[in-house]
Amino acid sequence: MSHRVLLVEDDRVLRSSLREALSIEGYDVRTAASLADARAQLQHEQPGSVIDLVLLDLGLPDGDGQSLLPELRAKRNIPVIVISAREAEGQKIRLLDDGADDYLVKPFGIGELLARMRVALRHRGRNSEPALLHYRHGPLEVELKTRSVRLGQVEVHLTPTEYALLARLVRHAGQVVTHRQLLADVWGAEYTEQTHYLRLYMGQLRAKLETNRTDPQHLMTEPGVGYRLAEPDAAD
Ligand code: CA
């Protein structure tokens, strides 16, 4: 069954080119050119034709796309990828903390968009697989059930905090996780401003897991926003 995507974008040219590219990839694409239009489409979903994912522009003629995020969350946790020309780190952080699954700055390549869509659908979509318990990317393997971390055949020993940080990223592999989210989940809500903890522990994790700490292959930095664990290799 193909995934149904609601593309909320007021730029006519971008809307039709994205619709075409996504249709070729097998997505069933609905479009909306305004907030009102998007709300109407979401309200009139029929059983058997529900929307699996929303691609959300921010600058829309009748308001800011961001205002749709709480409604989408409240409705039924529909995954949302924001597509916007706005590049400000502060804005990205707010959107992610508000519940957007990911953020792509225009212009972006269709390959990048498709990869982010796959990840968002896997994590949150209605037809998603169960949460990722086993992560593999190149030589790195993490087994959440047994708390085992291996590089090739070698077991890697992590401290409890290093492991908690890695496990949090594994559960959202391929998605950016903000500093605030990581600090709240690993250290606790009162630590959300302590970004130096993150820098320290991420440095330790990279020292143990990356061949070259200055060119990480697994633990990627999203400057000013957070971290992203590389998308897992496709299962054999
Ligand atoms: Ca726009």
Short mmCIF file of C-alpha atoms and ligand atoms in Angstrom, two decimals:
data_model
loop_
_atom_site.label_atom_id
_atom_site.label_comp_id
_atom_site.label_asym_id
_atom_site.label_seq_id
_atom_site.Cartn_x
_atom_site.Cartn_y
_atom_site.Cartn_z
CA MET A 1 0.00 0.00 0.00
CA SER A 2 1.43 3.36 -0.95
CA HIS A 3 1.90 6.04 1.69
CA ARG A 4 -0.34 9.06 1.45
CA VAL A 5 1.46 12.38 1.78
CA LEU A 6 -0.04 15.83 2.30
CA LEU A 7 2.23 18.46 0.74
CA VAL A 8 1.50 21.93 2.16
CA GLU A 9 3.29 24.41 -0.09
CA ASP A 10 2.09 27.68 -1.61
CA ASP A 11 4.78 27.90 -4.30
CA ARG A 12 2.99 26.51 -7.33
CA VAL A 13 6.13 25.46 -9.21
CA LEU A 14 7.70 23.70 -6.25
CA ARG A 15 4.37 22.09 -5.36
CA SER A 16 3.92 20.54 -8.78
CA SER A 17 7.54 19.43 -9.15
CA LEU A 18 7.53 17.79 -5.71
CA ARG A 19 4.18 16.18 -6.38
CA GLU A 20 5.50 14.71 -9.60
CA ALA A 21 8.78 13.49 -8.10
CA LEU A 22 7.03 11.87 -5.12
CA SER A 23 4.36 10.27 -7.29
CA ILE A 24 7.08 8.64 -9.39
CA GLU A 25 8.45 7.17 -6.16
CA GLY A 26 5.07 5.60 -5.44
CA TYR A 27 3.66 8.08 -2.94
CA ASP A 28 0.02 9.10 -3.15
CA VAL A 29 0.37 12.89 -2.96
CA ARG A 30 -2.32 15.33 -1.85
CA THR A 31 -1.54 19.04 -1.97
CA ALA A 32 -2.62 22.13 -0.07
CA ALA A 33 -1.60 25.72 -0.86
CA SER A 34 -2.63 27.30 2.45
CA LEU A 35 -3.18 26.51 6.11
CA ALA A 36 -6.95 26.56 5.62
CA ASP A 37 -6.65 24.13 2.74
CA ALA A 38 -4.39 21.81 4.79
CA ARG A 39 -6.80 21.88 7.77
CA ALA A 40 -9.74 21.09 5.48
CA GLN A 41 -7.93 18.10 3.97
CA LEU A 42 -6.94 16.79 7.38
CA GLN A 43 -10.50 17.16 8.66
CA HIS A 44 -11.99 15.30 5.75
CA GLU A 45 -9.84 12.21 5.90
CA GLN A 46 -11.88 9.10 5.28
CA PRO A 47 -11.15 5.70 6.79
CA GLY A 48 -8.89 3.96 4.31
CA SER A 49 -7.53 7.21 2.92
CA VAL A 50 -5.75 8.72 5.89
CA ILE A 51 -2.65 10.85 5.58
CA ASP A 52 0.59 9.17 6.68
CA LEU A 53 2.99 12.09 6.49
CA VAL A 54 2.87 15.88 6.14
CA LEU A 55 5.44 17.99 4.30
CA LEU A 56 5.00 21.46 5.71
CA ASP A 57 6.14 24.80 4.32
CA LEU A 58 6.28 27.62 6.88
CA GLY A 59 5.59 30.80 4.91
CA LEU A 60 1.99 30.31 3.81
CA PRO A 61 -0.43 33.00 2.59
CA ASP A 62 -2.76 32.67 5.60
CA GLY A 63 -0.21 32.14 8.36
CA ASP A 64 2.81 30.25 9.60
CA GLY A 65 2.95 26.50 8.98
CA GLN A 66 4.35 26.11 12.47
CA SER A 67 0.87 26.78 13.88
CA LEU A 68 -0.26 23.47 12.40
CA LEU A 69 2.23 21.42 14.44
CA PRO A 70 0.29 21.22 17.75
CA GLU A 71 -2.87 20.28 15.85
CA LEU A 72 -1.11 17.52 13.98
CA ARG A 73 0.42 16.20 17.20
CA ALA A 74 -2.90 16.29 19.00
CA LYS A 75 -4.69 14.60 16.13
CA ARG A 76 -2.77 11.36 15.90
CA ASN A 77 0.93 11.90 15.84
CA ILE A 78 1.24 12.30 12.07
CA PRO A 79 4.92 12.62 11.17
CA VAL A 80 5.82 16.09 9.89
CA ILE A 81 8.82 17.23 7.88
CA VAL A 82 9.20 20.98 7.65
CA ILE A 83 10.43 22.28 4.29
CA SER A 84 11.42 25.91 4.46
CA ALA A 85 13.83 28.50 3.15
CA ARG A 86 14.36 29.72 6.71
CA GLU A 87 17.70 28.64 7.97
CA ALA A 88 17.85 30.16 11.45
CA GLU A 89 19.03 27.61 14.00
CA GLY A 90 16.70 29.00 16.67
CA GLN A 91 13.72 28.38 14.46
CA LYS A 92 14.81 24.81 13.63
CA ILE A 93 15.19 24.05 17.31
CA ARG A 94 11.72 25.42 18.10
CA LEU A 95 10.14 23.37 15.32
CA LEU A 96 11.83 20.15 16.40
CA ASP A 97 11.01 20.75 20.05
CA ASP A 98 7.42 21.50 18.96
CA GLY A 99 7.20 18.04 17.47
CA ALA A 100 8.36 18.29 13.86
CA ASP A 101 10.21 15.11 12.91
CA ASP A 102 12.73 16.77 10.67
CA TYR A 103 13.62 19.92 8.84
CA LEU A 104 14.89 20.48 5.32
CA VAL A 105 16.17 23.84 4.14
CA LYS A 106 15.25 24.81 0.56
CA PRO A 107 16.63 24.13 -1.92
CA PHE A 108 17.08 20.42 -1.14
CA GLY A 109 17.62 17.39 -3.32
CA ILE A 110 14.80 14.90 -3.84
CA GLY A 111 17.09 12.07 -2.66
CA GLU A 112 17.59 13.81 0.66
CA LEU A 113 13.84 14.39 1.02
CA LEU A 114 13.04 10.75 0.24
CA ALA A 115 15.58 9.55 2.81
CA ARG A 116 14.10 11.80 5.51
CA MET A 117 10.58 10.67 4.59
CA ARG A 118 11.53 7.00 4.94
CA VAL A 119 13.00 7.67 8.35
CA ALA A 120 10.01 9.71 9.53
CA LEU A 121 7.57 7.06 8.34
CA ARG A 122 9.55 4.28 9.94
CA HIS A 123 9.59 6.08 13.28
CA ARG A 124 6.13 7.50 13.45
CA GLY A 125 4.01 6.41 10.56
CA ARG A 126 0.82 4.48 10.88
CA ASN A 127 2.25 1.55 8.98
CA SER A 128 5.58 1.74 10.69
CA GLU A 129 7.65 -1.21 11.78
CA PRO A 130 8.21 -1.70 15.50
CA ALA A 131 10.70 0.63 17.15
CA LEU A 132 14.28 0.00 16.18
CA LEU A 133 15.91 -2.37 18.67
CA HIS A 134 18.85 -3.35 16.55
CA TYR A 135 20.94 -0.72 14.80
CA ARG A 136 23.64 -1.37 12.26
CA HIS A 137 25.59 1.14 10.22
CA GLY A 138 28.84 -0.06 8.69
CA PRO A 139 30.89 -1.68 11.46
CA LEU A 140 28.78 -0.20 14.27
CA GLU A 141 26.09 -2.43 15.79
CA VAL A 142 23.90 -1.61 18.76
CA GLU A 143 21.53 -4.09 20.38
CA LEU A 144 19.17 -2.24 22.70
CA LYS A 145 17.74 -5.37 24.32
CA THR A 146 21.11 -6.61 25.54
CA ARG A 147 22.74 -3.14 25.75
CA SER A 148 25.51 -4.41 23.53
CA VAL A 149 27.63 -2.12 21.34
CA ARG A 150 30.08 -3.57 18.84
CA LEU A 151 32.48 -2.23 16.26
CA GLY A 152 32.97 -5.15 13.91
CA GLN A 153 33.72 -8.09 16.20
CA VAL A 154 34.93 -5.94 19.06
CA GLU A 155 32.66 -5.22 22.02
CA VAL A 156 32.81 -1.54 22.95
CA HIS A 157 32.54 -0.64 26.63
CA LEU A 158 30.50 2.48 27.31
CA THR A 159 29.73 4.20 30.58
CA PRO A 160 26.04 4.23 31.55
CA THR A 161 25.70 7.87 30.43
CA GLU A 162 27.48 7.27 27.13
CA TYR A 163 25.20 4.30 26.52
CA ALA A 164 22.04 6.24 27.42
CA LEU A 165 23.03 8.96 24.97
CA LEU A 166 23.74 6.49 22.19
CA ALA A 167 20.53 4.55 22.85
CA ARG A 168 18.49 7.76 22.64
CA LEU A 169 20.02 8.45 19.22
CA VAL A 170 19.50 4.84 18.09
CA ARG A 171 15.80 5.08 18.88
CA HIS A 172 15.65 8.05 16.48
CA ALA A 173 18.33 6.92 14.05
CA GLY A 174 18.40 9.06 10.94
CA GLN A 175 16.54 11.90 12.65
CA VAL A 176 17.98 15.00 14.20
CA VAL A 177 17.55 15.13 17.99
CA THR A 178 17.92 18.57 19.57
CA HIS A 179 20.36 19.38 22.38
CA ARG A 180 17.40 20.07 24.65
CA GLN A 181 15.74 16.72 23.87
CA LEU A 182 18.96 14.81 24.52
CA LEU A 183 19.71 16.62 27.75
CA ALA A 184 16.15 16.20 29.04
CA ASP A 185 16.00 12.49 28.20
CA VAL A 186 19.48 11.47 29.32
CA TRP A 187 20.18 13.82 32.22
CA GLY A 188 16.74 15.15 33.17
CA ALA A 189 14.51 18.16 32.59
CA GLU A 190 16.58 20.42 34.85
CA TYR A 191 19.67 19.96 32.68
CA THR A 192 18.35 21.26 29.36
CA GLU A 193 20.76 24.22 29.29
CA GLN A 194 23.88 22.18 30.09
CA THR A 195 25.09 21.78 26.52
CA HIS A 196 28.69 21.36 27.72
CA TYR A 197 27.68 17.92 29.11
CA LEU A 198 26.64 16.93 25.62
CA ARG A 199 29.84 18.17 24.02
CA LEU A 200 31.87 16.24 26.57
CA TYR A 201 29.99 12.94 26.28
CA MET A 202 29.60 13.17 22.52
CA GLY A 203 33.38 13.63 22.32
CA GLN A 204 33.86 10.50 24.43
CA LEU A 205 31.41 8.51 22.30
CA ARG A 206 33.14 9.61 19.12
CA ALA A 207 36.52 8.65 20.55
CA LYS A 208 35.17 5.13 21.12
CA LEU A 209 33.06 4.73 17.98
CA GLU A 210 34.55 6.82 15.19
CA THR A 211 37.70 5.98 13.25
CA ASN A 212 38.33 9.67 12.66
CA ARG A 213 36.78 11.98 15.25
CA THR A 214 37.05 15.00 12.96
CA ASP A 215 35.15 13.23 10.18
CA PRO A 216 32.42 11.29 12.00
CA GLN A 217 30.58 8.59 10.03
CA HIS A 218 28.03 7.66 12.69
CA LEU A 219 27.47 10.55 15.11
CA MET A 220 26.75 13.60 13.00
CA THR A 221 26.56 17.17 14.27
CA GLU A 222 23.68 19.39 13.21
CA PRO A 223 25.34 22.74 13.91
CA GLY A 224 23.59 24.74 16.60
CA VAL A 225 20.66 22.30 16.66
CA GLY A 226 21.65 18.85 17.86
CA TYR A 227 22.93 15.47 16.70
CA ARG A 228 21.87 12.84 14.21
CA LEU A 229 22.89 9.19 14.19
CA ALA A 230 23.40 8.02 10.60
CA GLU A 231 20.46 6.24 9.02
CA PRO A 232 20.83 2.49 9.61
CA ASP A 233 21.93 0.22 6.76
CA ALA A 234 19.03 -1.47 5.04
CA ALA A 235 18.26 -4.88 6.53
CA ASP A 236 19.51 -7.78 4.43
CA CA B 1 6.03 29.45 1.12
#
